[in-house]
XYZ file of C-alpha atoms in Angstrom:
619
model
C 6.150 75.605 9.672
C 3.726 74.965 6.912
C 5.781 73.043 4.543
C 6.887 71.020 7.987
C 3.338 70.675 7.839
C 2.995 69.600 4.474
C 6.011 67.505 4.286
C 4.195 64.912 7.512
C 1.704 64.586 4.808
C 4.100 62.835 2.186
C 3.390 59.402 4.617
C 0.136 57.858 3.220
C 0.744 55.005 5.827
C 0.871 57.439 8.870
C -2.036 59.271 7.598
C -4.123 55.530 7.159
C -3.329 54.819 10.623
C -4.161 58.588 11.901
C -7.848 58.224 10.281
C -7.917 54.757 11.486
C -7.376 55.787 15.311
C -9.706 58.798 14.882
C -12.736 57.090 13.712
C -12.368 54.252 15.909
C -12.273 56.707 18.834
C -15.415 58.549 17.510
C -17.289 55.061 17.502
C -15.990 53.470 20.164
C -19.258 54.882 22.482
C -21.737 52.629 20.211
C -20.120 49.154 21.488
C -22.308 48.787 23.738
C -25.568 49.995 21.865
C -28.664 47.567 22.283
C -29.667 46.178 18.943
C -33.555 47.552 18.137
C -36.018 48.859 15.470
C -35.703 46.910 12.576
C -33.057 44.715 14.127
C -35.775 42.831 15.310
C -37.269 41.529 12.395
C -33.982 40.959 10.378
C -31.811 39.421 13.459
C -33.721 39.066 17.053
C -36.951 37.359 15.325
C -35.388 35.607 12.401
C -33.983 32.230 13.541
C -32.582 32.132 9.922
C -29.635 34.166 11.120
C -29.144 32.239 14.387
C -26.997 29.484 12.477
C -25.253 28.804 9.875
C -25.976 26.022 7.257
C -26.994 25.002 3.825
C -30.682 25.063 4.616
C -30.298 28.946 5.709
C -28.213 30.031 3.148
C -30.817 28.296 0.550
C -33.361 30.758 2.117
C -31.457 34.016 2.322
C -30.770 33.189 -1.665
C -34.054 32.405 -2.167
C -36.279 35.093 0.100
C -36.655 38.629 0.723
C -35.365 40.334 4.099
C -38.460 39.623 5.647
C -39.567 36.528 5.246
C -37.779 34.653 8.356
C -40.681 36.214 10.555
C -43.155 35.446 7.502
C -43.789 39.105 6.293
C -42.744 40.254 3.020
C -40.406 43.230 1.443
C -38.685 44.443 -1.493
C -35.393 44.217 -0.198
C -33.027 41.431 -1.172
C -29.806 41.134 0.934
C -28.334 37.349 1.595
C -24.751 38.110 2.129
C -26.031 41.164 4.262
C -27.425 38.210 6.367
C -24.628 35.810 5.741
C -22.850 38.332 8.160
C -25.715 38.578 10.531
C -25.518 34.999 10.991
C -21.738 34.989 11.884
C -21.975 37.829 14.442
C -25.383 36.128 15.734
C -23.491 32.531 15.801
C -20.294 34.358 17.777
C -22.048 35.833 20.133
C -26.199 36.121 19.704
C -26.942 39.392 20.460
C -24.565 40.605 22.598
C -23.495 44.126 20.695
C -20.096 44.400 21.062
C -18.855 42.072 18.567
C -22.124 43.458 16.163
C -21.358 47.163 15.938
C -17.358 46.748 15.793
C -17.747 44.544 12.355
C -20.150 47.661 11.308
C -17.564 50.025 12.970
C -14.631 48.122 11.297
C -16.260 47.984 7.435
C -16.845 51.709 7.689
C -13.028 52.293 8.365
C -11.707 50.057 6.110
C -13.876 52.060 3.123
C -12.616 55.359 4.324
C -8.867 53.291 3.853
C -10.367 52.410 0.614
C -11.209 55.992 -0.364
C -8.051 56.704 0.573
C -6.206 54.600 -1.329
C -7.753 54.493 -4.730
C -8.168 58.288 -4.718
C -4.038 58.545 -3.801
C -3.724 55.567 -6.275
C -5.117 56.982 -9.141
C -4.594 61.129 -7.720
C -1.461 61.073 -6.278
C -2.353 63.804 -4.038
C -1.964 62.404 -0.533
C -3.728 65.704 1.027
C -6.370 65.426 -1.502
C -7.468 61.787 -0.454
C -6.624 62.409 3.520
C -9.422 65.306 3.327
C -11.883 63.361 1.707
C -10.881 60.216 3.460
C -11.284 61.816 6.864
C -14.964 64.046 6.318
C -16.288 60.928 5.202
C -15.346 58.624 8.249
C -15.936 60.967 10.485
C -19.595 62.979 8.911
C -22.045 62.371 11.500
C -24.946 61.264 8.711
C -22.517 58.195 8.321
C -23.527 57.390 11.892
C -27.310 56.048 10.712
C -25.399 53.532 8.492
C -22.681 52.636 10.579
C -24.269 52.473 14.209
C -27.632 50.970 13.137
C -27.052 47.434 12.793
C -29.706 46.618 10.344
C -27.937 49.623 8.092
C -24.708 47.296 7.644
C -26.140 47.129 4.095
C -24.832 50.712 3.072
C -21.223 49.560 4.496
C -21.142 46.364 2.817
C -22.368 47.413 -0.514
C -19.321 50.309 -0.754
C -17.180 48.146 0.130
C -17.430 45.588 -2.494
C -18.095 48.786 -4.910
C -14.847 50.314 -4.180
C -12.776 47.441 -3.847
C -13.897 46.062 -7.644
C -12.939 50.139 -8.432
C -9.415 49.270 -6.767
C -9.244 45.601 -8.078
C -9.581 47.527 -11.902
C -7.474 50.111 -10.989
C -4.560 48.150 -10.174
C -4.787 46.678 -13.821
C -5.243 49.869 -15.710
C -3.222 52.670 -14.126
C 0.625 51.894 -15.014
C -0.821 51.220 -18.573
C -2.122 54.874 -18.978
C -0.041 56.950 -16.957
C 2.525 58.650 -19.629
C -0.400 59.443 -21.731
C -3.042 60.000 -19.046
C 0.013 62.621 -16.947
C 1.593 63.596 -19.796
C 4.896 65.837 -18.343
C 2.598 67.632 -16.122
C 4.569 69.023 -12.727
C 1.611 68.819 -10.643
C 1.192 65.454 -9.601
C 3.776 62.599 -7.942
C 5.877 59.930 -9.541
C 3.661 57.027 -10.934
C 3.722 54.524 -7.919
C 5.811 51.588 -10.308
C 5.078 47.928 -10.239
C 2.983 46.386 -12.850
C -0.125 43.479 -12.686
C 0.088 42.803 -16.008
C -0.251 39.032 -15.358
C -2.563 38.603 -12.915
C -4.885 41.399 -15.006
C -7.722 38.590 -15.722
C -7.702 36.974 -12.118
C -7.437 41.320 -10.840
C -10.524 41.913 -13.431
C -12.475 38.235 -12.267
C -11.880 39.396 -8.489
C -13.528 43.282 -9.555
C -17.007 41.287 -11.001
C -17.348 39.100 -8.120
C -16.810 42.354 -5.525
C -19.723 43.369 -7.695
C -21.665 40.765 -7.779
C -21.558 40.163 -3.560
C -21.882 43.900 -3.867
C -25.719 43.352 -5.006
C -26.453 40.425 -2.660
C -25.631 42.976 -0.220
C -27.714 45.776 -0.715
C -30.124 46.722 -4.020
C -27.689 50.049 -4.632
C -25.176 48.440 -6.424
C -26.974 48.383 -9.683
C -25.718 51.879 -9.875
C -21.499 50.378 -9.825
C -21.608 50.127 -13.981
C -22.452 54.183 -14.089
C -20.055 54.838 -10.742
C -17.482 52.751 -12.817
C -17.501 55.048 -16.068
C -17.821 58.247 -14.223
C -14.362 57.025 -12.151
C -12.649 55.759 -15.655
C -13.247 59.263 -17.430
C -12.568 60.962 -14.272
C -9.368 59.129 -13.289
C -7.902 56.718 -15.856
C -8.804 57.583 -19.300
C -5.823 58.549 -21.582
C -7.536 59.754 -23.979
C -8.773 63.668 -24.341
C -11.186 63.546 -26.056
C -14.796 63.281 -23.680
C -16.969 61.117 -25.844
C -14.026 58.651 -26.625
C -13.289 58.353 -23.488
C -17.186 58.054 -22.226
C -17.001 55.093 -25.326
C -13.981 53.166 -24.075
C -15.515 53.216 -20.487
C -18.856 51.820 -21.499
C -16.816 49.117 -23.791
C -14.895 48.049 -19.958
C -18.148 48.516 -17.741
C -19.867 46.190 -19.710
C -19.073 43.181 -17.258
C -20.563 44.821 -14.736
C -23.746 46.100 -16.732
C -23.962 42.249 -17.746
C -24.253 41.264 -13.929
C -26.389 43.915 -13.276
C -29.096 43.520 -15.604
C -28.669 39.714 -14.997
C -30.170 40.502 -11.415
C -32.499 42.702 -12.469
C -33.768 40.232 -14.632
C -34.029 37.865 -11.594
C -34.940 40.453 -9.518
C -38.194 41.443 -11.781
C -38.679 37.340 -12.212
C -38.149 34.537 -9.596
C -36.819 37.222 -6.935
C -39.755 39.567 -7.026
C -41.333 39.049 -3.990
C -43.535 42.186 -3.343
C -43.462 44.448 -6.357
C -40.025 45.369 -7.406
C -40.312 48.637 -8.774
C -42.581 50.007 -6.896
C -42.708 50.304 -2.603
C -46.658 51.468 -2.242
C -48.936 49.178 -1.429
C -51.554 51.562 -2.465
C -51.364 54.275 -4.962
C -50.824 57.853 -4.446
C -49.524 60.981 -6.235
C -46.370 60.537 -5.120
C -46.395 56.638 -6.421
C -47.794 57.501 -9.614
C -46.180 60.163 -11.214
C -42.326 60.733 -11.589
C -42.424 64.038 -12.761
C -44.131 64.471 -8.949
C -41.101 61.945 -7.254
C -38.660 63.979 -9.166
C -39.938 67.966 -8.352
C -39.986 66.607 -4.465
C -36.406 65.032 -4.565
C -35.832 68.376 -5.544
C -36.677 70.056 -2.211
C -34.582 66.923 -0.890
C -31.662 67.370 -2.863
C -31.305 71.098 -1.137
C -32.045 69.358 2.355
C -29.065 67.086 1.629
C -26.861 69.764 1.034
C -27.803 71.235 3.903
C -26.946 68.442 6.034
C -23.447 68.029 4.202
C -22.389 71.179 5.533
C -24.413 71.587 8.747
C -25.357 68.225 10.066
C -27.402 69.509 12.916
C -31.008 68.117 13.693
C -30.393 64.794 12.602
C -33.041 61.546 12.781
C -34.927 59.305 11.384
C -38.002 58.910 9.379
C -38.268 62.765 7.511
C -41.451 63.781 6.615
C -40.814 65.604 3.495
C -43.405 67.765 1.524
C -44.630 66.426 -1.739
C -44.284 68.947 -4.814
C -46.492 68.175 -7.883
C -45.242 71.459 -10.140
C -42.074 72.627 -11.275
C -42.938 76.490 -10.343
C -43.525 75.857 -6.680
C -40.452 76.956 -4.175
C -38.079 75.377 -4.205
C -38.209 73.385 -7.332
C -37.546 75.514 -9.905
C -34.470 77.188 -7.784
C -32.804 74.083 -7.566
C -33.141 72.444 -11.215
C -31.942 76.190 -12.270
C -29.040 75.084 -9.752
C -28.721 72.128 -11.811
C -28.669 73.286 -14.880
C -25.770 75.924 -14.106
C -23.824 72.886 -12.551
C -23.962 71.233 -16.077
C -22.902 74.686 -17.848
C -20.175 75.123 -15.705
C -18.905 71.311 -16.358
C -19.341 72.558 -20.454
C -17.324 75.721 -19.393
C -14.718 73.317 -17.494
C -14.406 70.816 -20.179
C -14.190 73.612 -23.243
C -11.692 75.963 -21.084
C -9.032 72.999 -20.107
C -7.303 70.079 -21.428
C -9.016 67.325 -20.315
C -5.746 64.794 -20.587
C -4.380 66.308 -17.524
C -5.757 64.536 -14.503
C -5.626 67.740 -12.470
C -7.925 69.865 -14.318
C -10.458 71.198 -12.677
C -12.932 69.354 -15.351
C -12.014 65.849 -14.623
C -12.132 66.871 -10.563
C -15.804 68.670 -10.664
C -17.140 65.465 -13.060
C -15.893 62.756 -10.636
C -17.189 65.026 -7.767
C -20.600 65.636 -9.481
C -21.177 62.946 -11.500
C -20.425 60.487 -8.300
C -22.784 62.472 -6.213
C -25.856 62.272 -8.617
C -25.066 58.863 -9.573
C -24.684 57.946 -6.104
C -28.331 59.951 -5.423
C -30.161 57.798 -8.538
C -31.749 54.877 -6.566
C -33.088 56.968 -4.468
C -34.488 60.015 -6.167
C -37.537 58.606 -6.957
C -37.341 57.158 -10.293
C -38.317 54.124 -8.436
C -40.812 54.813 -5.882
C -39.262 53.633 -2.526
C -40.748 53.632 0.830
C -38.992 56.818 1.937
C -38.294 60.214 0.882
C -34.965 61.028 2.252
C -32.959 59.466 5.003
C -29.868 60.252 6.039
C -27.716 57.036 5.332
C -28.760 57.176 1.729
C -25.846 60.134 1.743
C -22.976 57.493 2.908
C -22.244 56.718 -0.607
C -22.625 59.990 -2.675
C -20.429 62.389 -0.149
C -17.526 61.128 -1.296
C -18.329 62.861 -4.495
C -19.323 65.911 -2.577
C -16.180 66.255 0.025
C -13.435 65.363 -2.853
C -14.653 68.674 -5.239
C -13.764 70.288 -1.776
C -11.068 68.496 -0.535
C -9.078 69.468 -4.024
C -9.868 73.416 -3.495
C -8.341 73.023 0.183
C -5.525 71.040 -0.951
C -4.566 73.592 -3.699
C -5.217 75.869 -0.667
C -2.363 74.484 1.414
C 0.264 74.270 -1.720
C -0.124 77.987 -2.188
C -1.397 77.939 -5.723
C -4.516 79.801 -5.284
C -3.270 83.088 -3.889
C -1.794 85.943 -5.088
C -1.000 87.612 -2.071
C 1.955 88.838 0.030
C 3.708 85.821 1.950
C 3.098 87.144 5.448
C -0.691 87.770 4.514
C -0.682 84.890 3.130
C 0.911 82.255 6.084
C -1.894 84.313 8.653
C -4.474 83.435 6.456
C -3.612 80.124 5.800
C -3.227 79.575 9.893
C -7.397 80.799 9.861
C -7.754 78.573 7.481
C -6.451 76.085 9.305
C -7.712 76.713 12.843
C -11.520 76.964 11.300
C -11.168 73.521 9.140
C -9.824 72.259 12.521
C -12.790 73.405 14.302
C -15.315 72.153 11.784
C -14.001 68.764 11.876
C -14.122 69.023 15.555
C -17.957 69.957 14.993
C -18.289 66.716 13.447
C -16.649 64.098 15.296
C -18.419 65.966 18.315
C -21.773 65.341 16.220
C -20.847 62.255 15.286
C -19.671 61.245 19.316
C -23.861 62.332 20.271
C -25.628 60.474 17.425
C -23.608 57.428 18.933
C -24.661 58.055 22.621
C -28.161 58.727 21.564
C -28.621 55.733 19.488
C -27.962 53.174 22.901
C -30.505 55.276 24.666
C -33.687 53.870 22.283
C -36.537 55.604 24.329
C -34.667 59.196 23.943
C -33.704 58.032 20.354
C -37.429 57.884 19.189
C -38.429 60.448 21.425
C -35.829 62.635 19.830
C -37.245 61.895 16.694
C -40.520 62.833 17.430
C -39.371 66.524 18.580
C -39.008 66.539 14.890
C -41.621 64.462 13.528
C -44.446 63.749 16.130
C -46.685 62.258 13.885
C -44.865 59.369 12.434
C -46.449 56.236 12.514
C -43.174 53.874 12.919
C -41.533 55.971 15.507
C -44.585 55.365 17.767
C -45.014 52.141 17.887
C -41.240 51.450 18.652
C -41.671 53.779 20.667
C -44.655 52.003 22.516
C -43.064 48.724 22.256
C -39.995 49.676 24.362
C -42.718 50.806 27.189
C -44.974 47.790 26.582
C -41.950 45.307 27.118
C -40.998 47.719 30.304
C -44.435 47.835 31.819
C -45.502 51.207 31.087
C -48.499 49.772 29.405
C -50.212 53.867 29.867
C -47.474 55.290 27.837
C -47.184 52.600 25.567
C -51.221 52.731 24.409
C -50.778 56.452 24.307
C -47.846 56.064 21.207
C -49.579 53.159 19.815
C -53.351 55.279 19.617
C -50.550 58.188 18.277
C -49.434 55.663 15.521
C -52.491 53.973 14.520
C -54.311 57.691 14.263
C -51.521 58.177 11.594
C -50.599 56.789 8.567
C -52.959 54.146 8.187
C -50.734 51.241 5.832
C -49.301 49.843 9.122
C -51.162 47.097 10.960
C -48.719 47.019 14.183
C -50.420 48.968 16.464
C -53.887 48.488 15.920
C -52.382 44.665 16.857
C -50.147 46.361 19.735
C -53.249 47.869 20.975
C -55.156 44.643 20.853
C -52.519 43.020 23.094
C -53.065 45.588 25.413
C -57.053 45.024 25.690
C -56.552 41.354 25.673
C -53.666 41.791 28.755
C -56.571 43.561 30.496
C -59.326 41.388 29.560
C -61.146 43.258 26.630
C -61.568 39.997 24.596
C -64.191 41.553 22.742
C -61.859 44.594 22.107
C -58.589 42.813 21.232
C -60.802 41.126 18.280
C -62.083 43.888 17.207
C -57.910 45.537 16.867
C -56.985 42.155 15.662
C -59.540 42.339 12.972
C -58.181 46.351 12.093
C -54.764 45.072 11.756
C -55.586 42.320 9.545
C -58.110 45.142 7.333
C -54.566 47.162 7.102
C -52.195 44.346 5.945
C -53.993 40.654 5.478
C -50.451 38.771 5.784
C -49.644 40.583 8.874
C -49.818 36.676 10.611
C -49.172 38.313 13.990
C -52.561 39.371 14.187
C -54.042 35.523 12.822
C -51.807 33.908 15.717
C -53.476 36.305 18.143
C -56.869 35.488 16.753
C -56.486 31.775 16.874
C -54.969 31.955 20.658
C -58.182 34.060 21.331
C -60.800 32.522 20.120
C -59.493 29.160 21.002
C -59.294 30.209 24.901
C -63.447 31.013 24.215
C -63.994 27.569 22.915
C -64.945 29.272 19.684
C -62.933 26.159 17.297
C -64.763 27.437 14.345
C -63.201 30.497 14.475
C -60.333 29.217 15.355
C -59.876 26.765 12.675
C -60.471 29.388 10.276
C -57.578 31.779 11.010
C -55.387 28.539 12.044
C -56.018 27.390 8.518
C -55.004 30.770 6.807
C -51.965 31.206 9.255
C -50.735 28.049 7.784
C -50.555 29.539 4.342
C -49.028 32.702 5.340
C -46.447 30.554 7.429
C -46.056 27.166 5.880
C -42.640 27.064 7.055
C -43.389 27.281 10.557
C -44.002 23.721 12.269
C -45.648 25.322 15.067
C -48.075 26.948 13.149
C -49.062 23.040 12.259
C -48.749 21.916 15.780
C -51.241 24.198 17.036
C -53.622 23.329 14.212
C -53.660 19.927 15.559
C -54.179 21.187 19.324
C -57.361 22.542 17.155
C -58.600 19.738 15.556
C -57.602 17.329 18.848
C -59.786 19.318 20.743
C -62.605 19.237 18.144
C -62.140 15.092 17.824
C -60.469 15.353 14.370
C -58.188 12.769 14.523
C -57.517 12.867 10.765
C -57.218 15.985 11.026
C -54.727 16.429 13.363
C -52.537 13.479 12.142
C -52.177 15.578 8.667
C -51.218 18.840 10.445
C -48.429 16.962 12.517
C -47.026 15.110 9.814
C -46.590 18.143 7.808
C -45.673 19.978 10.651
C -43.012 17.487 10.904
C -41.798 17.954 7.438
C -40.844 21.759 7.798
C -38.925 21.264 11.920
C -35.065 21.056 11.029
C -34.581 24.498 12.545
C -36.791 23.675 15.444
C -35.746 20.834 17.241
C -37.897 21.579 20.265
C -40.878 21.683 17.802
C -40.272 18.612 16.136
C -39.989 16.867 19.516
C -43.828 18.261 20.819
C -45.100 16.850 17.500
C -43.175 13.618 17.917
C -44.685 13.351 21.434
C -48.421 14.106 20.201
C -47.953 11.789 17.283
C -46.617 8.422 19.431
C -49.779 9.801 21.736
C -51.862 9.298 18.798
C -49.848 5.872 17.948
C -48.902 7.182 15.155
């Protein structure tokens, strides 16, 4: 029965299709999930992902993430919102047609896991394990079923298909030398690229290079690129040769990569690059701090790889500021051993054998840690740990154990009596079916509970009840349903927390101002504007406010800083004029309208109120 067993899993095509099926069931529930959180700023609020055209695409090349609702961010992503802009153009934001694209990239890179690691393995059972935990781990379910997330999908993708695109070029050369007459592995797969190597080779740099206008990550594909070559396809047995000949063919990619760093620390650094705080801390200012706290992450991650229970959102994690407190020094002991027992590996084997255990535990481990580096803290980031940040490195994780199962299976592990032996493999079995069943059931709930966006956050709060973000969502969703009692109790919760977030002392003020606190609603305005002077929401409130009291002085004076904060905006201009009309300016207002009039090719109805005011003015 077992080798029946094995023998259905000689069919990589059947087993593509089976993972295919299986993950498209698990996600099917999220179709319908409302699009929220930061899906607001990047697609609902942005008008620069509501069409397509040269004028757009100039300004997702040319802006951070942010700036189509005129705030600022680190994050630099324009083919992230080239594909925003063809779901939004399909369909606005109706979410079907949103979360299968994100539903669709995440299967086709478990297909691509699959196929470069039976590509370049040639262990079908190896790759369908590792394919299959990955697809179906419910901590892929915060990159795959939050829209705004898209960027982790989009960002493997082109990663592993320039990995393929290589592949395909290199293997056949290597394979004699690289297999030598070892019994343990399939026939080479045949065929030969030999003539289309440079366009194969051309194609792998540009997958990079859309790779990093997708998400930051991908300055990491150079190092991911060596660590596969050595692992994988280097004929050569000696380690340091081969870690030489893969830095000679990663240096395309390293020359793309620190090309956009160098933009991306020049012309594209819009907030401060390498560094997320607006104000300093300890965590912000020392690395030796970042790196003793990732730490303490680094076990919470491994946690979650192998029981993914209590998942959310925005983790409040514990800083660490000494190597001696618990659990630092436990886990870089941990690390250490890992890189003695890689030594032990690479001394004990031959290292030209592509099954050793050597080349498996360095692909595993160094893809995991590689995988880990943008986000460890060597750049301070705006978060600690999040979940999604795991949808890349796992692979690394699950293939270590997908090779121990599969050698499992084949009977090479075990020394015992056949009969022992089948029984235990048939526990085996029944309790890796199980666990997978665990996850696709865990994986199922995260996608139920992220269309419910009141339970979401108030899931989240069970776990972190304090977090600033997670209350003001949560307050907006019963602001915009009426609830204004529950929604000033999370926004007083938020704004009593972590005080580098201006939204709801502004959410607040809209909720004096809706009961007629004028006086009130200032002063919040004013609070939001101490917390974060660009935060334009609050000016636009101001203006509106003080222009209702007939106070134009005032008025004028945030109107006039608005338009510098939002010089893009032609209604920004238009209601300068309304301004200086109703203080007799007629100079004035001519000047805001005609410049108003300059920036309205996106905003037709705009341009059209101006045009009116101006032939008014016969001008």
């Amino acid at each position: 029965m077992m080798s029946k067993i094995i023998k259905y899993f000689q069919k990589p095509l059947l087993l593509a299709v089976f993972i295919a099926v299986v993950v498209f069931i698990i996600y099917i529930g999220n179709l319908n999930n409302q699009l929220f959180w930061d899906d607001d700023d990047w697609i609902i609020n942005n008008t620069y992902v509501h069409t397509i055209s040269w004028d757009n695409i100039k300004f997702w090349l040319t802006h951070n993430t942010l700036a189509g609702v005129g705030l600022k961010s680190n994050y630099y992503r324009p083919f992230l919102f080239l594909t925003f802009a063809i779901n939004y153009v399909s369909v606005g934001v109706k979410p079907l047609i949103w979360h299968l694209t994100s539903n669709l990239l995440h299967i086709a890179n478990g297909l691509l896991v699959f196929s470069i690691l039976y590509l370049v393995f040639r262990k079908r059972l190896v790759a369908f394990i590792t394919a299959l935990i990955f697809l179906i781990h419910p901590l892929q379910t915060e990159a795959v079923t939050y829209i705004s997330g898209r960027g982790d999908l989009l960002v493997l993708f082109f990663m592993l298909l320039a990995l393929w695109l290589f592949t395909k070029t290199n293997l056949w050369s290597c394979d004699h030398q690289r297999f030598g007459n070892s019994s343990e592995v399939e026939p080479p797969l045949g065929g030969s690229t030999s003539k289309y190597r440079n366009w194969y080779l051309a194609a792998s740099v540009l997958s990079v290079i859309i790779a990093l206008l997708s998400r930051e990550t991908a300055i990491i594909f150079p190092f991911l690129f060596m660590v596969f070559y050595i692992a994988f396809l280097s004929p050569i047995s000696s380690f340091w040769a081969a870690f030489k000949k893969s830095f000679i063919l990663a240096i395309p990619y390293f020359a793309v990569v620190i090309a956009y760093g160098i933009l991306r620390l020049t012309v594209l650094n819009f907030q401060n690059t390498l560094n997320f705080y607006a104000v300093a801390n300890t965590y912000s200012e020392s690395l030796a701090v970042r790196l003793f706290t990732f730490a303490n992450v680094l076990l919470g991650y491994f946690k979650l790889l192998l029981v993914p229970t209590g998942l959310h959102m925005e983790r409040g994690v514990t800083v660490y500021t000494s190597l001696f407190q618990w659990p630092v020094w436990p886990v870089f002991i941990g690390l250490l051993s890992l890189i003695g027992w890689l030594v032990f590996l690479y001394k004990k084997q031959k290292p030209n054998l592509l099954t050793t255990n050597f080349r498996v535990w360095f692909f595993g481990v160094g893809w995991f840690f590689v995988g880990l580096v943008p986000v460890s803290g060597i750049t301070p980031i705006n978060a600690v740990m999040y979940e999604h940040w795991l949808y890349l490195p796992m692979i690394g994780f699950w293939f270590i154990a997908a090779f121990y199962l599969a050698k499992f299976f084949q009977g090479s592990t075990l020394n015992l009596q056949k009969g022992r032996t089948f029984i235990l493999r048939i526990l085996i079995v029944t309790a890796l079916a199980a666990y997978f069943v665990f996850f696709a059931y865990q994986s199922i709930q995260r996608n139920i509970l992220w269309g419910k966006p009141i339970d979401f956050y108030q899931d989240i709060l069970k776990y972190e009840p304090d977090s600033t973000r997670v209350n003001n969502n949560l307050g907006n969703l019963y602001f915009n349903q009426g609830d204004l009692a529950n929604a000033e109790k999370h926004y007083e919760a938020a704004a009593a927390g972590d005080d580098s977030f201006p939204q709801p002392h502004f959410n607040l003020g809209s909720i004096l101002e809706s009961r007629g606190d004028i006086f009130g609603a200032i002063k919040k305005y004013e609070q939001a504007i101490e917390v974060d002077p660009n935060f334009y929401f609050a000016y636009q409130s101001l203006v509106a406010v003080y222009a209702k009291k007939g106070d134009l002085v005032k008025a004028t004076e945030y109107v006039e800083i608005l338009k510098k904060l939002k010089p893009q905006d032609p209604r920004v201009f238009y209601n300068a004029a309304l301004i200086y009309l109703a203080r007799k300016d007629i100079a004035a207002v001519v000047s805001n309208l005609k410049a108003g009039l300059e920036v309205t090719d996106s905003d037709p109805y705009a341009k059209g109120l101006i045009e009116e005011l101006l032939t008014k003015l016969g001008q």
